[in-house]
Amino acid sequence: MYKVDIQPEKKEAAAAEARRNQEKQRQSRIFNVRNRVIGVDVEALNSQVDERKRREAAERAREAAFGKRPRVHCDLVAQLLEREQAERAQRLARGIQEFRDQEQQPEGRREFDLNDPAGLQKALPARVGDDDPRCGPASLQLFAGEALSGPSQQRLQREQNRKDLVRQRAEQQRAEAEEKYAAILEDKKRIELDLRATHLAELEEACRRAKDLAVADFNRAQAAEVAEQRRLARQQEDDDNLAEIYNHLTGDVLTENPQAAQSKLAPHRVVPDRWKGMSPEQQAAIHHAQESQRQDDRRRRQKERQLEAEWERQRQLGARAALELERQQRELARRLRRGQDLYNRQLAQEQRAHKEYLDKVVYTNQPTAQYHLQFNSSSR
């Protein structure tokens, strides 16, 4: 690309537009409360990474299943064809150059006499007779374009025209021969390209068949592996079911073994799902403990009634003291309220005077709605 001069106004407009776009993008990120508070969904990103890794692993497995041998064979065949085509092109170029060197020499061209660098050396001067008055002591020669000897000049011109016709006929025949040779070369090249295309199609078909066979073998291997895994899973499940049935039949739950209810962690604890009930001694101990708990409960309730009576008396004394204190506080609050009201009236007068000063002296220029709309419009 060539460097193009850009006007300063266009540069400034482009820079302003770029800054404006950056500001809009920043505002979309800053003013988006959801992204700013919640953030990026890390779990979704992790799931995408895991999915990509699984896809890459499956692709590697598929490439390994296909194998490298068909691809290497196809690459070797393609390299051999390219090398053969390059050698054929070199032979054709050498043949064309040899034909040009042998049949298309510069001396055989029609205008060679005009461009011959040694033309002046080969040309002989046309001398005239001694009786020519134009010939002086320096023996003047015949210049180009002069025709002092008419018949001889015409004879030479006819001979030159005949030679030109012969040369033109020879060049025409040579051109026709070259066209025929080029047509023959083109036909051979077209046949060669057709044969090469056919050969490449056959190679491609062979590669495709090899690929299909590899895929079919891989699919059959996978199907056999899946079937074997399912058979092993069913066999394992049947073995587990038989073991579970045997354990239930010979376990302590169905045989009702009392020793099975004792906990291994502590002797006084039992296992709930294996416990078959308490013994008479355990029941008598529980009844005795319940009776002692009832006696303790009656003594506790009696103590609580006595304590509640004492608390009731204390509450009555506290209520009377609170009433007296409340009366004193109301009197004090009344006096404080009168002083506060006086102070508030004085403060209100001062505030009204200050507000009048601000409205009439300081705040003479009131802001409009446009002034408030300019806030919170930038992300900076």
CSV table of C-alpha atoms in Angstrom, one decimal:
chain,number,residue,atom,x,y,z
A,1,MET,CA,0.0,0.0,0.0
A,2,TYR,CA,1.2,3.5,-0.7
A,3,LYS,CA,1.2,6.2,1.9
A,4,VAL,CA,-1.6,8.7,1.3
A,5,ASP,CA,-1.6,12.1,2.9
A,6,ILE,CA,-4.6,12.6,5.1
A,7,GLN,CA,-6.0,16.1,5.8
A,8,PRO,CA,-5.6,17.3,9.4
A,9,GLU,CA,-9.4,17.7,9.7
A,10,LYS,CA,-10.0,14.1,8.7
A,11,LYS,CA,-7.4,12.9,11.2
A,12,GLU,CA,-8.9,14.9,14.0
A,13,ALA,CA,-12.4,13.7,13.1
A,14,ALA,CA,-11.2,10.1,13.0
A,15,ALA,CA,-9.4,10.5,16.4
A,16,ALA,CA,-12.5,12.1,17.9
A,17,GLU,CA,-14.8,9.3,16.5
A,18,ALA,CA,-12.4,6.6,18.0
A,19,ARG,CA,-12.4,8.3,21.4
A,20,ARG,CA,-16.2,8.6,21.2
A,21,ASN,CA,-16.5,4.8,20.4
A,22,GLN,CA,-14.1,3.9,23.3
A,23,GLU,CA,-16.1,6.1,25.7
A,24,LYS,CA,-19.4,4.3,24.6
A,25,GLN,CA,-17.8,0.9,25.1
A,26,ARG,CA,-16.5,1.9,28.5
A,27,GLN,CA,-19.9,3.3,29.5
A,28,SER,CA,-21.6,0.0,28.4
A,29,ARG,CA,-19.2,-1.8,30.8
A,30,ILE,CA,-19.3,0.6,33.7
A,31,PHE,CA,-23.1,1.3,33.7
A,32,ASN,CA,-24.0,-2.5,33.3
A,33,VAL,CA,-24.8,-3.3,36.9
A,34,ARG,CA,-25.1,-7.0,36.2
A,35,ASN,CA,-21.6,-7.5,34.8
A,36,ARG,CA,-20.1,-5.1,37.4
A,37,VAL,CA,-21.7,-6.8,40.4
A,38,ILE,CA,-22.0,-10.4,39.3
A,39,GLY,CA,-18.9,-10.6,37.1
A,40,VAL,CA,-18.0,-13.3,34.5
A,41,ASP,CA,-19.7,-16.7,34.6
A,42,VAL,CA,-16.6,-18.8,35.5
A,43,GLU,CA,-18.5,-22.1,35.5
A,44,ALA,CA,-19.7,-21.6,31.9
A,45,LEU,CA,-16.1,-20.7,30.8
A,46,ASN,CA,-14.8,-23.8,32.6
A,47,SER,CA,-17.4,-26.0,31.0
A,48,GLN,CA,-16.5,-24.6,27.6
A,49,VAL,CA,-12.8,-25.3,28.2
A,50,ASP,CA,-13.7,-28.9,29.2
A,51,GLU,CA,-15.9,-29.3,26.1
A,52,ARG,CA,-13.0,-28.1,23.9
A,53,LYS,CA,-10.6,-30.5,25.5
A,54,ARG,CA,-12.9,-33.4,25.0
A,55,ARG,CA,-13.5,-32.5,21.4
A,56,GLU,CA,-9.7,-32.2,20.8
A,57,ALA,CA,-9.2,-35.6,22.5
A,58,ALA,CA,-11.8,-37.2,20.3
A,59,GLU,CA,-10.2,-35.6,17.2
A,60,ARG,CA,-6.8,-37.0,18.2
A,61,ALA,CA,-8.3,-40.4,18.7
A,62,ARG,CA,-9.9,-40.3,15.3
A,63,GLU,CA,-6.7,-39.2,13.7
A,64,ALA,CA,-4.8,-42.1,15.4
A,65,ALA,CA,-7.5,-44.5,14.2
A,66,PHE,CA,-7.1,-43.4,10.6
A,67,GLY,CA,-3.3,-43.9,10.8
A,68,LYS,CA,-0.5,-42.2,9.1
A,69,ARG,CA,0.2,-44.8,6.4
A,70,PRO,CA,-2.4,-43.8,3.8
A,71,ARG,CA,-1.6,-40.1,4.1
A,72,VAL,CA,2.2,-40.8,3.7
A,73,HIS,CA,1.5,-42.9,0.6
A,74,CYS,CA,-0.7,-40.2,-0.9
A,75,ASP,CA,2.0,-37.5,-0.1
A,76,LEU,CA,4.7,-39.6,-1.8
A,77,VAL,CA,2.5,-40.1,-4.9
A,78,ALA,CA,1.8,-36.4,-5.1
A,79,GLN,CA,5.5,-35.5,-4.8
A,80,LEU,CA,6.4,-38.0,-7.6
A,81,LEU,CA,3.7,-36.5,-9.9
A,82,GLU,CA,4.9,-32.9,-9.1
A,83,ARG,CA,8.6,-33.9,-9.8
A,84,GLU,CA,7.6,-35.6,-13.1
A,85,GLN,CA,5.6,-32.5,-14.2
A,86,ALA,CA,8.5,-30.2,-13.4
A,87,GLU,CA,10.9,-32.4,-15.4
A,88,ARG,CA,8.5,-32.4,-18.3
A,89,ALA,CA,8.1,-28.7,-18.2
A,90,GLN,CA,12.0,-28.3,-18.2
A,91,ARG,CA,12.3,-30.6,-21.3
A,92,LEU,CA,9.6,-28.6,-23.1
A,93,ALA,CA,11.4,-25.3,-22.3
A,94,ARG,CA,14.7,-26.7,-23.5
A,95,GLY,CA,13.1,-27.9,-26.8
A,96,ILE,CA,11.6,-24.5,-27.4
A,97,GLN,CA,14.9,-22.8,-26.7
A,98,GLU,CA,16.8,-25.1,-29.1
A,99,PHE,CA,14.2,-24.5,-31.8
A,100,ARG,CA,14.6,-20.7,-31.4
A,101,ASP,CA,18.4,-21.0,-31.5
A,102,GLN,CA,18.4,-23.1,-34.6
A,103,GLU,CA,15.4,-21.8,-36.7
A,104,GLN,CA,14.9,-18.2,-35.5
A,105,GLN,CA,18.3,-16.5,-35.9
A,106,PRO,CA,18.4,-12.7,-36.1
A,107,GLU,CA,19.9,-12.8,-39.6
A,108,GLY,CA,16.6,-14.3,-41.0
A,109,ARG,CA,14.4,-11.5,-39.9
A,110,ARG,CA,12.8,-9.1,-42.4
A,111,GLU,CA,14.1,-5.9,-40.9
A,112,PHE,CA,17.6,-7.2,-40.0
A,113,ASP,CA,19.2,-5.0,-42.7
A,114,LEU,CA,17.8,-2.0,-40.8
A,115,ASN,CA,19.1,-3.1,-37.4
A,116,ASP,CA,22.4,-4.8,-38.5
A,117,PRO,CA,25.2,-3.3,-36.4
A,118,ALA,CA,27.7,-4.1,-39.2
A,119,GLY,CA,25.6,-2.8,-42.0
A,120,LEU,CA,27.8,0.2,-42.8
A,121,GLN,CA,30.9,-2.0,-42.9
A,122,LYS,CA,29.2,-4.5,-45.3
A,123,ALA,CA,27.8,-1.8,-47.7
A,124,LEU,CA,30.0,-0.8,-50.6
A,125,PRO,CA,30.0,2.8,-51.8
A,126,ALA,CA,28.2,3.5,-55.1
A,127,ARG,CA,30.8,5.2,-57.2
A,128,VAL,CA,29.9,7.3,-60.2
A,129,GLY,CA,31.8,8.1,-63.4
A,130,ASP,CA,34.6,10.6,-63.9
A,131,ASP,CA,32.4,12.8,-66.1
A,132,ASP,CA,30.0,13.5,-63.3
A,133,PRO,CA,30.4,17.2,-62.4
A,134,ARG,CA,29.4,16.5,-58.8
A,135,CYS,CA,32.6,14.4,-58.3
A,136,GLY,CA,35.4,16.6,-57.2
A,137,PRO,CA,38.9,15.9,-55.9
A,138,ALA,CA,37.5,14.1,-52.9
A,139,SER,CA,35.6,11.5,-55.1
A,140,LEU,CA,32.1,12.1,-53.7
A,141,GLN,CA,30.0,9.0,-53.2
A,142,LEU,CA,26.3,8.3,-53.8
A,143,PHE,CA,24.2,9.3,-50.8
A,144,ALA,CA,21.1,7.4,-49.5
A,145,GLY,CA,18.0,8.1,-51.5
A,146,GLU,CA,19.7,9.2,-54.7
A,147,ALA,CA,19.0,7.2,-57.9
A,148,LEU,CA,21.7,8.1,-60.5
A,149,SER,CA,21.5,4.7,-62.3
A,150,GLY,CA,17.8,4.1,-62.8
A,151,PRO,CA,17.6,0.7,-64.7
A,152,SER,CA,20.1,-1.0,-62.4
A,153,GLN,CA,18.4,0.4,-59.4
A,154,GLN,CA,15.0,-0.9,-60.5
A,155,ARG,CA,16.5,-4.3,-61.3
A,156,LEU,CA,18.0,-4.4,-57.8
A,157,GLN,CA,14.7,-3.4,-56.3
A,158,ARG,CA,12.8,-6.2,-58.2
A,159,GLU,CA,15.4,-8.7,-57.0
A,160,GLN,CA,15.0,-7.4,-53.5
A,161,ASN,CA,11.2,-7.7,-53.7
A,162,ARG,CA,11.5,-11.3,-55.0
A,163,LYS,CA,13.8,-12.1,-52.1
A,164,ASP,CA,11.3,-10.5,-49.7
A,165,LEU,CA,8.5,-12.6,-51.1
A,166,VAL,CA,10.5,-15.7,-50.8
A,167,ARG,CA,11.4,-14.8,-47.2
A,168,GLN,CA,7.8,-14.0,-46.4
A,169,ARG,CA,6.6,-17.3,-47.8
A,170,ALA,CA,9.3,-19.1,-45.8
A,171,GLU,CA,8.3,-17.2,-42.7
A,172,GLN,CA,4.6,-18.0,-43.3
A,173,GLN,CA,5.5,-21.7,-43.7
A,174,ARG,CA,7.6,-21.6,-40.6
A,175,ALA,CA,4.8,-19.9,-38.6
A,176,GLU,CA,2.3,-22.6,-39.8
A,177,ALA,CA,4.8,-25.3,-38.8
A,178,GLU,CA,5.2,-23.6,-35.4
A,179,GLU,CA,1.4,-23.4,-35.0
A,180,LYS,CA,1.1,-27.1,-35.9
A,181,TYR,CA,3.9,-28.0,-33.5
A,182,ALA,CA,2.3,-25.9,-30.7
A,183,ALA,CA,-1.1,-27.6,-31.4
A,184,ILE,CA,0.6,-31.0,-31.2
A,185,LEU,CA,2.3,-30.0,-27.9
A,186,GLU,CA,-1.0,-28.6,-26.5
A,187,ASP,CA,-2.8,-31.9,-27.4
A,188,LYS,CA,-0.1,-33.9,-25.8
A,189,LYS,CA,-0.2,-31.7,-22.7
A,190,ARG,CA,-4.0,-32.0,-22.5
A,191,ILE,CA,-3.8,-35.8,-22.8
A,192,GLU,CA,-1.1,-35.8,-20.1
A,193,LEU,CA,-3.3,-33.6,-17.8
A,194,ASP,CA,-6.2,-36.0,-18.4
A,195,LEU,CA,-4.1,-39.0,-17.6
A,196,ARG,CA,-2.8,-37.3,-14.5
A,197,ALA,CA,-6.3,-36.3,-13.4
A,198,THR,CA,-7.5,-39.9,-13.9
A,199,HIS,CA,-4.5,-41.1,-11.9
A,200,LEU,CA,-5.1,-38.7,-9.1
A,201,ALA,CA,-8.8,-39.6,-9.0
A,202,GLU,CA,-7.8,-43.3,-8.7
A,203,LEU,CA,-5.4,-42.4,-5.9
A,204,GLU,CA,-8.0,-40.4,-4.1
A,205,GLU,CA,-10.5,-43.2,-4.4
A,206,ALA,CA,-7.9,-45.6,-3.0
A,207,CYS,CA,-7.2,-43.2,-0.1
A,208,ARG,CA,-11.0,-42.9,0.5
A,209,ARG,CA,-11.4,-46.7,0.5
A,210,ALA,CA,-8.5,-47.1,2.9
A,211,LYS,CA,-10.0,-44.4,5.2
A,212,ASP,CA,-13.4,-46.0,5.1
A,213,LEU,CA,-11.8,-49.4,6.0
A,214,ALA,CA,-9.9,-47.8,8.9
A,215,VAL,CA,-13.1,-46.1,10.2
A,216,ALA,CA,-15.1,-49.3,9.9
A,217,ASP,CA,-12.3,-51.2,11.8
A,218,PHE,CA,-12.3,-48.5,14.5
A,219,ASN,CA,-16.1,-48.6,14.8
A,220,ARG,CA,-16.1,-52.4,15.1
A,221,ALA,CA,-13.4,-52.3,17.8
A,222,GLN,CA,-15.4,-49.6,19.7
A,223,ALA,CA,-18.6,-51.6,19.4
A,224,ALA,CA,-16.9,-54.8,20.7
A,225,GLU,CA,-15.3,-52.8,23.5
A,226,VAL,CA,-18.7,-51.3,24.5
A,227,ALA,CA,-20.4,-54.7,24.4
A,228,GLU,CA,-17.7,-56.3,26.6
A,229,GLN,CA,-18.0,-53.4,29.1
A,230,ARG,CA,-21.8,-53.9,29.2
A,231,ARG,CA,-21.4,-57.6,29.7
A,232,LEU,CA,-18.9,-57.1,32.6
A,233,ALA,CA,-21.2,-54.5,34.1
A,234,ARG,CA,-24.2,-56.9,34.0
A,235,GLN,CA,-22.1,-59.7,35.5
A,236,GLN,CA,-20.9,-57.4,38.3
A,237,GLU,CA,-24.4,-56.2,39.0
A,238,ASP,CA,-25.6,-59.9,39.2
A,239,ASP,CA,-22.8,-60.8,41.6
A,240,ASP,CA,-23.6,-57.8,43.8
A,241,ASN,CA,-27.3,-58.7,43.9
A,242,LEU,CA,-26.5,-62.3,44.9
A,243,ALA,CA,-24.0,-61.1,47.6
A,244,GLU,CA,-26.6,-58.7,49.0
A,245,ILE,CA,-29.3,-61.4,49.1
A,246,TYR,CA,-26.9,-63.8,50.9
A,247,ASN,CA,-25.9,-61.1,53.4
A,248,HIS,CA,-29.6,-60.3,54.2
A,249,LEU,CA,-30.4,-64.0,54.8
A,250,THR,CA,-27.4,-64.7,57.0
A,251,GLY,CA,-27.3,-61.3,58.7
A,252,ASP,CA,-28.2,-60.4,62.3
A,253,VAL,CA,-31.3,-58.4,61.3
A,254,LEU,CA,-33.3,-61.4,60.2
A,255,THR,CA,-31.8,-63.8,62.8
A,256,GLU,CA,-32.7,-61.3,65.6
A,257,ASN,CA,-29.3,-61.6,67.4
A,258,PRO,CA,-29.5,-59.5,70.6
A,259,GLN,CA,-25.7,-58.9,70.5
A,260,ALA,CA,-26.0,-57.2,67.2
A,261,ALA,CA,-27.8,-54.2,68.8
A,262,GLN,CA,-24.8,-53.3,71.0
A,263,SER,CA,-22.8,-50.4,69.7
A,264,LYS,CA,-19.1,-50.8,69.0
A,265,LEU,CA,-18.3,-47.3,70.1
A,266,ALA,CA,-19.9,-47.3,73.6
A,267,PRO,CA,-21.3,-50.3,75.7
A,268,HIS,CA,-24.3,-48.2,76.9
A,269,ARG,CA,-25.5,-47.3,73.4
A,270,VAL,CA,-27.5,-49.4,70.9
A,271,VAL,CA,-27.8,-49.5,67.2
A,272,PRO,CA,-31.4,-48.3,66.4
A,273,ASP,CA,-31.9,-50.4,63.3
A,274,ARG,CA,-30.9,-53.6,65.1
A,275,TRP,CA,-32.5,-53.1,68.6
A,276,LYS,CA,-35.3,-55.5,69.5
A,277,GLY,CA,-36.6,-54.0,72.8
A,278,MET,CA,-35.5,-53.4,76.4
A,279,SER,CA,-35.2,-56.0,79.2
A,280,PRO,CA,-37.3,-55.9,82.4
A,281,GLU,CA,-34.3,-54.6,84.4
A,282,GLN,CA,-33.9,-51.8,82.0
A,283,GLN,CA,-37.6,-50.9,82.2
A,284,ALA,CA,-37.5,-50.9,86.1
A,285,ALA,CA,-34.5,-48.6,86.0
A,286,ILE,CA,-36.3,-46.3,83.7
A,287,HIS,CA,-39.4,-46.2,86.0
A,288,HIS,CA,-37.2,-45.4,89.0
A,289,ALA,CA,-35.5,-42.6,87.2
A,290,GLN,CA,-38.8,-41.2,86.0
A,291,GLU,CA,-40.1,-41.1,89.7
A,292,SER,CA,-37.0,-39.3,90.9
A,293,GLN,CA,-37.4,-36.8,88.1
A,294,ARG,CA,-41.0,-36.2,89.1
A,295,GLN,CA,-39.9,-35.5,92.7
A,296,ASP,CA,-37.2,-33.1,91.5
A,297,ASP,CA,-39.8,-31.4,89.3
A,298,ARG,CA,-42.2,-30.8,92.2
A,299,ARG,CA,-39.4,-29.3,94.3
A,300,ARG,CA,-38.2,-27.1,91.4
A,301,ARG,CA,-41.8,-25.8,90.8
A,302,GLN,CA,-42.2,-24.9,94.5
A,303,LYS,CA,-38.9,-23.0,94.5
A,304,GLU,CA,-39.9,-21.2,91.3
A,305,ARG,CA,-43.3,-20.1,92.9
A,306,GLN,CA,-41.4,-18.7,95.9
A,307,LEU,CA,-38.9,-16.9,93.6
A,308,GLU,CA,-41.8,-15.5,91.4
A,309,ALA,CA,-43.5,-14.1,94.6
A,310,GLU,CA,-40.3,-12.3,95.6
A,311,TRP,CA,-39.8,-11.0,92.1
A,312,GLU,CA,-43.4,-9.7,92.1
A,313,ARG,CA,-42.8,-7.8,95.3
A,314,GLN,CA,-39.6,-6.3,93.8
A,315,ARG,CA,-41.5,-5.4,90.6
A,316,GLN,CA,-44.1,-3.5,92.6
A,317,LEU,CA,-41.4,-1.5,94.5
A,318,GLY,CA,-39.6,-0.8,91.2
A,319,ALA,CA,-42.9,0.3,89.6
A,320,ARG,CA,-43.5,2.9,92.3
A,321,ALA,CA,-39.9,4.1,92.1
A,322,ALA,CA,-40.2,4.3,88.3
A,323,LEU,CA,-43.5,6.3,88.5
A,324,GLU,CA,-41.7,8.9,90.8
A,325,LEU,CA,-38.7,9.0,88.5
A,326,GLU,CA,-41.0,9.3,85.4
A,327,ARG,CA,-42.7,12.3,87.0
A,328,GLN,CA,-39.4,14.0,87.7
A,329,GLN,CA,-38.3,13.3,84.1
A,330,ARG,CA,-41.5,14.7,82.7
A,331,GLU,CA,-40.9,17.9,84.7
A,332,LEU,CA,-37.3,18.1,83.5
A,333,ALA,CA,-38.4,17.4,79.9
A,334,ARG,CA,-41.0,20.1,80.1
A,335,ARG,CA,-38.3,22.7,81.2
A,336,LEU,CA,-35.9,21.4,78.5
A,337,ARG,CA,-38.6,21.6,75.9
A,338,ARG,CA,-39.4,25.2,76.7
A,339,GLY,CA,-35.7,26.1,76.4
A,340,GLN,CA,-35.4,24.1,73.2
A,341,ASP,CA,-38.5,25.8,71.7
A,342,LEU,CA,-37.0,29.2,72.4
A,343,TYR,CA,-33.7,28.1,70.8
A,344,ASN,CA,-35.4,26.6,67.8
A,345,ARG,CA,-37.4,29.9,67.2
A,346,GLN,CA,-34.2,31.9,67.4
A,347,LEU,CA,-32.4,29.4,65.1
A,348,ALA,CA,-35.4,29.5,62.6
A,349,GLN,CA,-35.1,33.3,62.4
A,350,GLU,CA,-31.4,33.0,61.7
A,351,GLN,CA,-32.0,30.4,59.0
A,352,ARG,CA,-34.7,32.5,57.4
A,353,ALA,CA,-32.4,35.5,57.3
A,354,HIS,CA,-29.5,33.3,55.9
A,355,LYS,CA,-31.9,31.8,53.2
A,356,GLU,CA,-33.1,35.3,52.2
A,357,TYR,CA,-29.4,36.3,51.9
A,358,LEU,CA,-28.6,33.3,49.7
A,359,ASP,CA,-31.7,33.7,47.5
A,360,LYS,CA,-31.4,37.4,47.0
A,361,VAL,CA,-27.6,37.9,47.0
A,362,VAL,CA,-25.7,34.6,46.4
A,363,TYR,CA,-28.0,32.3,44.4
A,364,THR,CA,-29.2,34.7,41.8
A,365,ASN,CA,-28.5,32.4,38.8
A,366,GLN,CA,-30.8,29.3,39.2
A,367,PRO,CA,-29.6,26.1,37.4
A,368,THR,CA,-31.8,24.6,34.7
A,369,ALA,CA,-32.7,21.0,34.0
A,370,GLN,CA,-29.9,20.7,31.4
A,371,TYR,CA,-27.3,21.5,34.1
A,372,HIS,CA,-28.4,18.5,36.1
A,373,LEU,CA,-28.6,16.2,33.1
A,374,GLN,CA,-24.8,16.5,32.4
A,375,PHE,CA,-23.9,14.6,35.6
A,376,ASN,CA,-23.3,10.8,35.5
A,377,SER,CA,-23.1,10.9,31.7
A,378,SER,CA,-19.4,9.8,31.4
A,379,SER,CA,-17.5,6.7,32.6
A,380,ARG,CA,-14.5,8.7,33.9
